[in-house]
Short mmCIF file of C-alpha atoms in Angstrom, two decimals:
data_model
loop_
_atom_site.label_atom_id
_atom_site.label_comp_id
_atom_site.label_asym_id
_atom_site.label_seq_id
_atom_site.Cartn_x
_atom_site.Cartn_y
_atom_site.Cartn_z
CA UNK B 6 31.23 -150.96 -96.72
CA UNK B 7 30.62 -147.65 -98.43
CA UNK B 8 29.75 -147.66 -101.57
CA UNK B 9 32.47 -145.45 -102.84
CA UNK B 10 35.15 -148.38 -101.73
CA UNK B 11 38.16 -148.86 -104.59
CA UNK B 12 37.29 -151.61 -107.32
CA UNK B 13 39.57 -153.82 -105.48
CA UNK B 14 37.08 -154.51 -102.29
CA UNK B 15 34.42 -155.38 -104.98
CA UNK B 16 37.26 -157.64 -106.35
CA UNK B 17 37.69 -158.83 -103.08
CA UNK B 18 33.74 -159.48 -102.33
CA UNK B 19 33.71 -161.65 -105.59
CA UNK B 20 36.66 -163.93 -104.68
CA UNK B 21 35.18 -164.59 -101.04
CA UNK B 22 31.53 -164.37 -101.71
CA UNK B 23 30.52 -161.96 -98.91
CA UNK B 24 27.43 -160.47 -99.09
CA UNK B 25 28.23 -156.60 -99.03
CA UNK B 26 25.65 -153.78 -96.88
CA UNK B 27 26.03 -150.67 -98.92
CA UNK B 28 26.78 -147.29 -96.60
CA UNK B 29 26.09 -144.04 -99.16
CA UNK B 30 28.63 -141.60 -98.26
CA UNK B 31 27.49 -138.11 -97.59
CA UNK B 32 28.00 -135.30 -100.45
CA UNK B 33 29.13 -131.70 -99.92
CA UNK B 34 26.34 -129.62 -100.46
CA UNK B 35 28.54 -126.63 -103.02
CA UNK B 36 31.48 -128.33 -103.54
CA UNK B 37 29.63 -131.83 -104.52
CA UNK B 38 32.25 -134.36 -104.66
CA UNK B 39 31.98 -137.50 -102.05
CA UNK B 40 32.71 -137.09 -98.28
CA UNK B 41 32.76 -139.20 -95.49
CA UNK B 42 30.35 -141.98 -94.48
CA UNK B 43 29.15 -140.52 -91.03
CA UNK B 44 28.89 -142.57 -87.54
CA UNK B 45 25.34 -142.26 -87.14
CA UNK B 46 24.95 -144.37 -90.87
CA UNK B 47 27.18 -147.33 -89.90
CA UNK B 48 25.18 -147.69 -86.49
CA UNK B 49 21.90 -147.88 -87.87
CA UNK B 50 23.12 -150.60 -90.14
CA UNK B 51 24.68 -152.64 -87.55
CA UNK B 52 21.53 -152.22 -85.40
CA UNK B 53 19.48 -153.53 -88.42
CA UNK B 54 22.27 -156.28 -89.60
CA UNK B 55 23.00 -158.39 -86.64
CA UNK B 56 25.12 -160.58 -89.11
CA UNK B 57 27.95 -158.26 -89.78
CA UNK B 58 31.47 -159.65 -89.89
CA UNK B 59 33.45 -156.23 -90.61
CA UNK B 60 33.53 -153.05 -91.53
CA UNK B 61 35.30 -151.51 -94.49
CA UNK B 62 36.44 -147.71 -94.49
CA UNK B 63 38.32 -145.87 -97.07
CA UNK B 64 40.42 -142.98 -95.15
CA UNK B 65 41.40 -140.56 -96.59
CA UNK B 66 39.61 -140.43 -99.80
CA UNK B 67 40.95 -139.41 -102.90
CA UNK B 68 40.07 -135.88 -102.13
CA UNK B 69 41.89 -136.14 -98.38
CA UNK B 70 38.71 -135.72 -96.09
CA UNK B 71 38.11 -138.91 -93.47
CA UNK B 72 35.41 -139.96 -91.57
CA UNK B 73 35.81 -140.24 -87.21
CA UNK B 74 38.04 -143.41 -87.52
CA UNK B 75 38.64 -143.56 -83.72
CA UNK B 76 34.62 -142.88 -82.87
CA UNK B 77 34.16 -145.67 -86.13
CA UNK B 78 36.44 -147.90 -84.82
CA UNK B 79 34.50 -148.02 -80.99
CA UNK B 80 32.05 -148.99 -82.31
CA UNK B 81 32.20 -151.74 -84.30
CA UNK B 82 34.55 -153.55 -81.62
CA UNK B 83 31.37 -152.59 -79.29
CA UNK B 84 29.15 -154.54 -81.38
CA UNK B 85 32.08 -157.06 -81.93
CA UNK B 86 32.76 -156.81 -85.76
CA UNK B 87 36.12 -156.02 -86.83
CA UNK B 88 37.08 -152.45 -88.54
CA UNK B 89 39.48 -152.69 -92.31
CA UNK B 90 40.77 -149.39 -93.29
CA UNK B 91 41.85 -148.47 -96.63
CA UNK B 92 44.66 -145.87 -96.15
CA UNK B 93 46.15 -146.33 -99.32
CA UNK B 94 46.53 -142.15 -99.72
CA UNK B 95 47.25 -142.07 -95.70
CA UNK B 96 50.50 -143.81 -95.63
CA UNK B 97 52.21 -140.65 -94.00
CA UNK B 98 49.72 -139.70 -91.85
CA UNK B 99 51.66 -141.85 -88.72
CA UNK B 100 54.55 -139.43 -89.30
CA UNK B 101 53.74 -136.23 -87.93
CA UNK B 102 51.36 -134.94 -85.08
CA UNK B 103 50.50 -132.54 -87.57
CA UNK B 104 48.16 -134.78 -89.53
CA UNK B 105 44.78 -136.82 -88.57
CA UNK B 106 46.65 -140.01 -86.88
CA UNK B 107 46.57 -142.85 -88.86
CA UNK B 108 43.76 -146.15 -88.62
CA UNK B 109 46.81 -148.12 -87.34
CA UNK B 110 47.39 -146.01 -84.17
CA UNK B 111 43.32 -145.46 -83.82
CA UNK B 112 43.51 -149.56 -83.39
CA UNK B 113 41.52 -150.23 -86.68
CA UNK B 114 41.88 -153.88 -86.96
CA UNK B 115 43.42 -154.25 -90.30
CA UNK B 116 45.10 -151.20 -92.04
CA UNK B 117 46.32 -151.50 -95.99
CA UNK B 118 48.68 -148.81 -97.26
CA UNK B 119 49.74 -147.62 -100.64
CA UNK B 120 52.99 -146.89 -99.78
CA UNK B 121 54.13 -146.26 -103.28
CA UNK B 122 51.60 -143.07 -103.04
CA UNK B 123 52.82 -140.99 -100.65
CA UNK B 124 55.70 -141.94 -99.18
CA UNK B 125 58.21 -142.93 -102.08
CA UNK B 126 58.38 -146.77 -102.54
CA UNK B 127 58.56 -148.29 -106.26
CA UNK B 128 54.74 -148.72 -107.23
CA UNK B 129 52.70 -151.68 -106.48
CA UNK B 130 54.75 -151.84 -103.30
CA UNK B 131 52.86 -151.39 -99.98
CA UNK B 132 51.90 -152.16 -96.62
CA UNK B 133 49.51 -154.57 -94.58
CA UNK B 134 49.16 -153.51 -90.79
CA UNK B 135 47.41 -155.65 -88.52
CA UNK B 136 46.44 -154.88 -84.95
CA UNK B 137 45.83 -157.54 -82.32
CA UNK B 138 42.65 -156.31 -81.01
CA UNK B 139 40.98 -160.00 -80.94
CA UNK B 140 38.65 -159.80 -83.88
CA UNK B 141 41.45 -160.93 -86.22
CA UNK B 142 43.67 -163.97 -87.07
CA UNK B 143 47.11 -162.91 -88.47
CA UNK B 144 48.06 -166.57 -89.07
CA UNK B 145 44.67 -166.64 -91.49
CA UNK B 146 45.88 -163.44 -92.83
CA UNK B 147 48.88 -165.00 -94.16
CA UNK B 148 47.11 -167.99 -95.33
CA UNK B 149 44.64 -165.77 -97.27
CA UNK B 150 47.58 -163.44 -98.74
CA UNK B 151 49.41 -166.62 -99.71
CA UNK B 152 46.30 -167.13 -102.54
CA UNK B 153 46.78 -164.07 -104.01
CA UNK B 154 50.47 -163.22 -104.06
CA UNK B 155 53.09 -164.17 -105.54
CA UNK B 156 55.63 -167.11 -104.10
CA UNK B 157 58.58 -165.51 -105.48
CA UNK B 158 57.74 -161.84 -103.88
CA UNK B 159 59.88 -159.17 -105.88
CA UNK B 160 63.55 -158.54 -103.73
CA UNK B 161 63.41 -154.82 -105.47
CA UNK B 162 59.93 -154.32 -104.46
CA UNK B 163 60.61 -155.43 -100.40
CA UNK B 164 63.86 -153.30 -100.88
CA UNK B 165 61.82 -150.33 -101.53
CA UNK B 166 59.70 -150.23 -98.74
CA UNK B 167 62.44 -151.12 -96.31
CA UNK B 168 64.25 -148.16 -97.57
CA UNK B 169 61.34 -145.61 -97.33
CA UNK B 170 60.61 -147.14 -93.60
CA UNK B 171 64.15 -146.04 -92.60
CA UNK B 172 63.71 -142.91 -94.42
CA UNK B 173 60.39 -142.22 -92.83
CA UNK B 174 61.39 -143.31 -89.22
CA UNK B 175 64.35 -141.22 -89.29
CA UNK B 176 63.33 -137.84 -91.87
CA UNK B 177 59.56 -138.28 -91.92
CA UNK B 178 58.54 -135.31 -89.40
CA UNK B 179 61.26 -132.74 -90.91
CA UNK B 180 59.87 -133.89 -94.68
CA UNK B 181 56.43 -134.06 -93.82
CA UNK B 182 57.01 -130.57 -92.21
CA UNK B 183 58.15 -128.87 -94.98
CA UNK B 184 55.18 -130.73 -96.71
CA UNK B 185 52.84 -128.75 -94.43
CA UNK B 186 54.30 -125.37 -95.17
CA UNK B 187 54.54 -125.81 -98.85
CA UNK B 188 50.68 -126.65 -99.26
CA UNK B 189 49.90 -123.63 -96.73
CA UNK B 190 51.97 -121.55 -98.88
CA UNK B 191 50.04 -122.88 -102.25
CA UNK B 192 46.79 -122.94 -100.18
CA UNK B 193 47.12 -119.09 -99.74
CA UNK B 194 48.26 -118.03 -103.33
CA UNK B 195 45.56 -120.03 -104.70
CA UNK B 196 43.08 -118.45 -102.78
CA UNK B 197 44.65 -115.14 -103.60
CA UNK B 198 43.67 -115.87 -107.38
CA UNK B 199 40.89 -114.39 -109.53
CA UNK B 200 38.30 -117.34 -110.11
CA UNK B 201 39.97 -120.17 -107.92
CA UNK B 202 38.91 -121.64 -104.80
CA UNK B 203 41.40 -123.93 -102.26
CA UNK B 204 39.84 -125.23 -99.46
CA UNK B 205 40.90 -126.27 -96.35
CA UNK B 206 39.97 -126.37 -92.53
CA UNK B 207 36.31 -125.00 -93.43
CA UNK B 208 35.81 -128.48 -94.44
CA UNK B 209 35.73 -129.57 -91.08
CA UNK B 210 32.86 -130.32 -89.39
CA UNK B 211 30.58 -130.64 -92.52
CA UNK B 212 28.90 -133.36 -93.81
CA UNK B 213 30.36 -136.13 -91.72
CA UNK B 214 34.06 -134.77 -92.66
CA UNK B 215 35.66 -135.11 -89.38
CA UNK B 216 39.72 -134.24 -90.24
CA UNK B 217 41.14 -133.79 -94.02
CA UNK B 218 44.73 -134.45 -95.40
CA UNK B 219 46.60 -130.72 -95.19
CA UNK B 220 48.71 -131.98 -98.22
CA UNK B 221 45.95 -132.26 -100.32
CA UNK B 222 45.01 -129.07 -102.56
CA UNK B 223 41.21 -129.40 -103.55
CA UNK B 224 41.09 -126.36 -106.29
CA UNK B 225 38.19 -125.31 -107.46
CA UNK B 226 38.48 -123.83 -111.51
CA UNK B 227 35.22 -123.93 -112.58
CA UNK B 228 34.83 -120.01 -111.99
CA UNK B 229 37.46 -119.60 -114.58
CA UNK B 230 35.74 -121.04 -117.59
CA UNK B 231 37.68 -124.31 -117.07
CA UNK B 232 36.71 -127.56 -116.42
CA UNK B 233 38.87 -129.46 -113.99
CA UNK B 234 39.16 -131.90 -116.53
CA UNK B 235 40.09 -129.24 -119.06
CA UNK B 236 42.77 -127.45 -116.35
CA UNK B 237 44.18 -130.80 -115.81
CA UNK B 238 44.78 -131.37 -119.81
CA UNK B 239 46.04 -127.61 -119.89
CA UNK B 240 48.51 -128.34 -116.99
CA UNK B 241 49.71 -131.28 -118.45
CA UNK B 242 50.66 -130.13 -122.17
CA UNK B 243 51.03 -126.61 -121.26
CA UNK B 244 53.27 -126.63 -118.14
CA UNK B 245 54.07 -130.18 -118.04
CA UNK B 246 52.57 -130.50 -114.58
CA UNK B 247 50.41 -133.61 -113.73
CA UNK B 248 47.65 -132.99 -110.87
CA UNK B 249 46.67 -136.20 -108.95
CA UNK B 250 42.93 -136.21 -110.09
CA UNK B 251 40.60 -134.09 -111.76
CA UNK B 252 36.46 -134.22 -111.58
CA UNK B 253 34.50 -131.54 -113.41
CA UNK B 254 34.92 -128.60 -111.49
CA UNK B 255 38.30 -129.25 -109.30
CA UNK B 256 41.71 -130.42 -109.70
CA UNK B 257 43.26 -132.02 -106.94
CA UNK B 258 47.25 -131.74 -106.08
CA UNK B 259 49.32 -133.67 -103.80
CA UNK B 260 52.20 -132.01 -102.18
CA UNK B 261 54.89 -134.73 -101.30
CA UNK B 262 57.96 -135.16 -99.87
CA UNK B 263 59.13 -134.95 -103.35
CA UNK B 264 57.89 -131.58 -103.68
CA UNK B 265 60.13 -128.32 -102.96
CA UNK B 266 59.76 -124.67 -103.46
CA UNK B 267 60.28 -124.90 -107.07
CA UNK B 268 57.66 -127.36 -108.00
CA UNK B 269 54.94 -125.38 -105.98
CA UNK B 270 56.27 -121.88 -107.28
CA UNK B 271 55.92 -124.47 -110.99
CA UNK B 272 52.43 -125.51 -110.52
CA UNK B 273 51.25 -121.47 -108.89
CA UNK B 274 52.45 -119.52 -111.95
CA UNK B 275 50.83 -122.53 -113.99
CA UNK B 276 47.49 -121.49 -112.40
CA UNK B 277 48.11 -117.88 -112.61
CA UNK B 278 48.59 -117.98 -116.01
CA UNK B 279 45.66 -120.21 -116.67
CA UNK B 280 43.33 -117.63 -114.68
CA UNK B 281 44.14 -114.97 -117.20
CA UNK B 282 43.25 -116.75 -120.06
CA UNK B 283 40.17 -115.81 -121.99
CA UNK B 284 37.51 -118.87 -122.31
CA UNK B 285 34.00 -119.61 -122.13
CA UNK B 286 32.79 -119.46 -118.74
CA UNK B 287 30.89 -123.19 -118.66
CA UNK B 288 27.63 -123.65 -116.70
CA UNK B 289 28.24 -126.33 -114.39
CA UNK B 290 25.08 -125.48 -112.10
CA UNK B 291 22.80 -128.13 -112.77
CA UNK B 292 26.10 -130.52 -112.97
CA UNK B 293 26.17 -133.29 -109.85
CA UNK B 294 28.56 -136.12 -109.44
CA UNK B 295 25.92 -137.12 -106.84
CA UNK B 296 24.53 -140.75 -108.07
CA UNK B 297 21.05 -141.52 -108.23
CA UNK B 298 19.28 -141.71 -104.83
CA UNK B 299 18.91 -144.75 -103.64
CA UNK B 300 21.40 -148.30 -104.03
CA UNK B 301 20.80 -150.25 -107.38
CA UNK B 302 18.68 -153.26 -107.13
CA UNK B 303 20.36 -156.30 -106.97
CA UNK B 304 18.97 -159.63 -108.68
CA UNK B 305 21.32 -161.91 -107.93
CA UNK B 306 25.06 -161.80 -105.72
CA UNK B 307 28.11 -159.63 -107.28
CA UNK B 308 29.77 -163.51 -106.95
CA UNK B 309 26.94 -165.25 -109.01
CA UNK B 310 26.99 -162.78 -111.95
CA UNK B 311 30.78 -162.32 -112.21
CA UNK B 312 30.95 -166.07 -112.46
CA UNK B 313 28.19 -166.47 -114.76
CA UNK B 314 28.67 -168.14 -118.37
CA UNK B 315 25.32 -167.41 -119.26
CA UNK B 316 26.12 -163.74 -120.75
CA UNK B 317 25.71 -161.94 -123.61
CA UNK B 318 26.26 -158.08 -124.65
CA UNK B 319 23.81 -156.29 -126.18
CA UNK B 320 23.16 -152.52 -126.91
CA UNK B 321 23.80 -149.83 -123.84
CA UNK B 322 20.62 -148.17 -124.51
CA UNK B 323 18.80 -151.66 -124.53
CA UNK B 324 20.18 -152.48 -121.14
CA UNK B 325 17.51 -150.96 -119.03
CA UNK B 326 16.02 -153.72 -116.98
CA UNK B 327 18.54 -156.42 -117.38
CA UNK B 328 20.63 -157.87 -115.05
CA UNK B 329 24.75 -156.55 -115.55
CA UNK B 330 27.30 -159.23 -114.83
CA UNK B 331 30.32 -156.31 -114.91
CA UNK B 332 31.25 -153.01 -113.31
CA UNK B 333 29.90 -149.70 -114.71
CA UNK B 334 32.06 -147.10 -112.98
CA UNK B 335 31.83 -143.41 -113.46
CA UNK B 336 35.10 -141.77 -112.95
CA UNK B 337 35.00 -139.36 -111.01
CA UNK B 338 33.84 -139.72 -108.65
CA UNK B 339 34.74 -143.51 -108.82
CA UNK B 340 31.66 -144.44 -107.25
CA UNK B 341 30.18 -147.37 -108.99
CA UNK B 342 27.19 -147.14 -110.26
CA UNK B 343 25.94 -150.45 -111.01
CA UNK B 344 28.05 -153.39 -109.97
CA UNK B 345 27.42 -157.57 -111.21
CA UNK B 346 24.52 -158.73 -110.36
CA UNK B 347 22.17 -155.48 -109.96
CA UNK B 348 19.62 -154.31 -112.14
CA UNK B 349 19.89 -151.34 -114.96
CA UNK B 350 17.36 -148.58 -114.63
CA UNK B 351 16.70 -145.76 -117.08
CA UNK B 352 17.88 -143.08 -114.28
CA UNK B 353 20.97 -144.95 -114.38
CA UNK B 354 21.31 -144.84 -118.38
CA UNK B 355 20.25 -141.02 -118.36
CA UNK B 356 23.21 -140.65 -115.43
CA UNK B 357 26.01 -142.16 -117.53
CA UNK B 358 24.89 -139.82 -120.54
CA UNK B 359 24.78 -137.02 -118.20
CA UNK B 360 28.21 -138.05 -116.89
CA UNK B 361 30.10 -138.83 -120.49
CA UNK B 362 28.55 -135.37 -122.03
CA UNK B 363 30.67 -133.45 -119.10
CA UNK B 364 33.96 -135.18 -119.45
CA UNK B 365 33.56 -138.06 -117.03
CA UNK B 366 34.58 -141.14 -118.06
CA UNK B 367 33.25 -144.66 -116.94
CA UNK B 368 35.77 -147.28 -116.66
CA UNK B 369 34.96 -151.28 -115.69
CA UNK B 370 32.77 -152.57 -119.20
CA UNK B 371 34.39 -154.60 -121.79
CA UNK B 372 33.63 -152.41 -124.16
CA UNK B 373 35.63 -149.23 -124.01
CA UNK B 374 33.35 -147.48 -126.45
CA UNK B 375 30.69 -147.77 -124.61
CA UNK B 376 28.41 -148.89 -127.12
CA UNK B 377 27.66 -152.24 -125.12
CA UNK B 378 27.14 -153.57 -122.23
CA UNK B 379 27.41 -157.19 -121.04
CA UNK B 380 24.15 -158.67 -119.35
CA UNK B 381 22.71 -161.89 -117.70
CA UNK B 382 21.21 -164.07 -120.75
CA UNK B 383 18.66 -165.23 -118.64
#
């Protein structure tokens, strides 16, 4: 599983007790933020782990690039392991020839959507494909999903998606086609703007990025003496817009099916006016949401020190070779950091500091201040 997977896996790796095999995705080499985990990594793995079960993709990410599903997807069925994609941003992807297909027509073996995110359902509703390729059981599925969900399922919920499937099945490729042209239309005013950056189809190609998300807008502010975390704040009080995510140098905007002329013409004179703004131009050269080379070092299993009653808390900058028995999370880029059970270094201490002092935020401990952190009382 990559190491950039959403919380829930980890959540999901504590309640089973699997034993996880860390992939480090790749990083863009100027733009910084995390890619794709490449082909070539997940073989050598699987050539030096003959005991893998699965393997656990999240496509697209949160900034819309994916890795080669389809190539992926060969080969762990080669080596007979079963391939889990989580598409929660790629619910729409299945609508429109258009976009990179989607993990359920690439024959992943099980495919989870957030269809709340892009498609239109009521939030917390979504999706569970499953494709009979032979590496799974769907009646184990439902056993499994019976332990963790509810036994009075929500009518409104259900409703919800049923609706947006109709909607979808018989809209989707006019909606998601307007969707196209509206982001090309953004893409190219943005790029038309003194100090911002939009990228697109350039990202192709590099760094294990094999297709990205068209509706996604990755803008680059930095040049204009904004933070992304600052141009997300401005956007928000300013022009009452709300961007999907923010790390230090970008904002990132969705354009949905929501979306018309008006909202994108909304959020371009928003940037416009934000480009001609005087401000201090910030130095974010020697900033990196890269993580520390190299994968924590774990003491005991995520399972053992989640569990644990033998804990105590003690100060953060006293935590440097003690075991950690929660999450420490840096968002963005929503990689963890150090997860239960693995050892805290001092290049993982100086990280967070680096990370905090620029705006990031790191979510997971029990204490939101951040004063203390919550260890193995060994």
């Amino acid at each position: 599983m990559s190491r950039a997977s959403h919380r829930s896996v980890y959540g999901g790796i504590v309640l089973s007790g699997a034993t996880p095999i860390y992939i480090e995705p790749d990083y863009h080499p100027d733009i910084g933020f995390p890619l794709s985990v490449s082909v070539e990594a997940i073989e050598a793995l699987l050539q030096q782990h003959h005991d893998v079960v699965a393997i656990h993709l999240t496509s697209p990410n949160y900034y819309g690039v994916m890795p080669d599903v389809a190539a992926i997807c060969q080969l762990a069925h080669s080596y007979g392991v079963a391939l889990l994609v989580d598409e929660a941003h790629g619910s729409h992807l299945g609508f429109h020839s258009d976009f990179p297909p989607s993990a359920v027509s690439l024959r992943a073996d099980i495919i989870v959507q957030s269809t709340h995110k892009t498609q239109g359902s009521l939030t917390q509703s979504a999706m569970l494909h499953v494709n009979d390729n032979g590496f799974v059981n769907r009646a184990r599925i439902a056993q499994v999903l019976s332990l963790l969900q509810s036994s009075s399922p929500s009518s409104i919920l259900l409703a919800s998606l049923d609706a947006t499937r109709m909607q979808m099945a018989t809209e989707g490729r006019e909606r998601l086609s307007t969707v196209i042209a509206l982001a090309q239309k953004a893409r190219n005013a943005v790029r038309q703007m003194d100090g911002l950056r939009c990228y697109g189809d350039e990202l192709i190609g590099v760094n294990s990025i094999f297709a990205y998300d068209p509706s996604k807008l990755i803008i680059r502010v930095s040049a204009t003496g904004f933070s992304g975390f600052e141009t997300s704040s401005l956007l928000r009080h300013q022009y009452e817009i709300e961007v999907e995510f923010a790390d230090v140098k970008h904002v990132i905007c969705s354009i949905t099916i929501a979306d018309t002329e008006s909202t994108v013409d909304k959020l371009l004179n928003a940037l416009h006016s934000l480009t001609k703004q005087n401000y201090q131009v910030i130095d974010d050269n020697n900033f990196s949401i890269k993580p520390p080379d190299g994968l924590p070092l774990p003491a005991i299993s995520l399972r053992d020190a989640y569990f644990s009653t033998k804990t105590r808390s003690i100060p953060l900058n006293k935590a440097v070779g003690h075991i950690l028995v929660e999450n420490v999370i840096p968002y963005p880029p929503g990689i963890p950091l150090l997860v239960p059970g693995e050892i805290m270094e001092q290049h993982h201490l100086d990280y967070m500091r680096h990370l905090i002092d620029r705006g990031s935020t790191i979510i997971g401990m029990e204490d939101l201040s951040l004063r203390t952190v919550r260890i193995m009382d060994t």
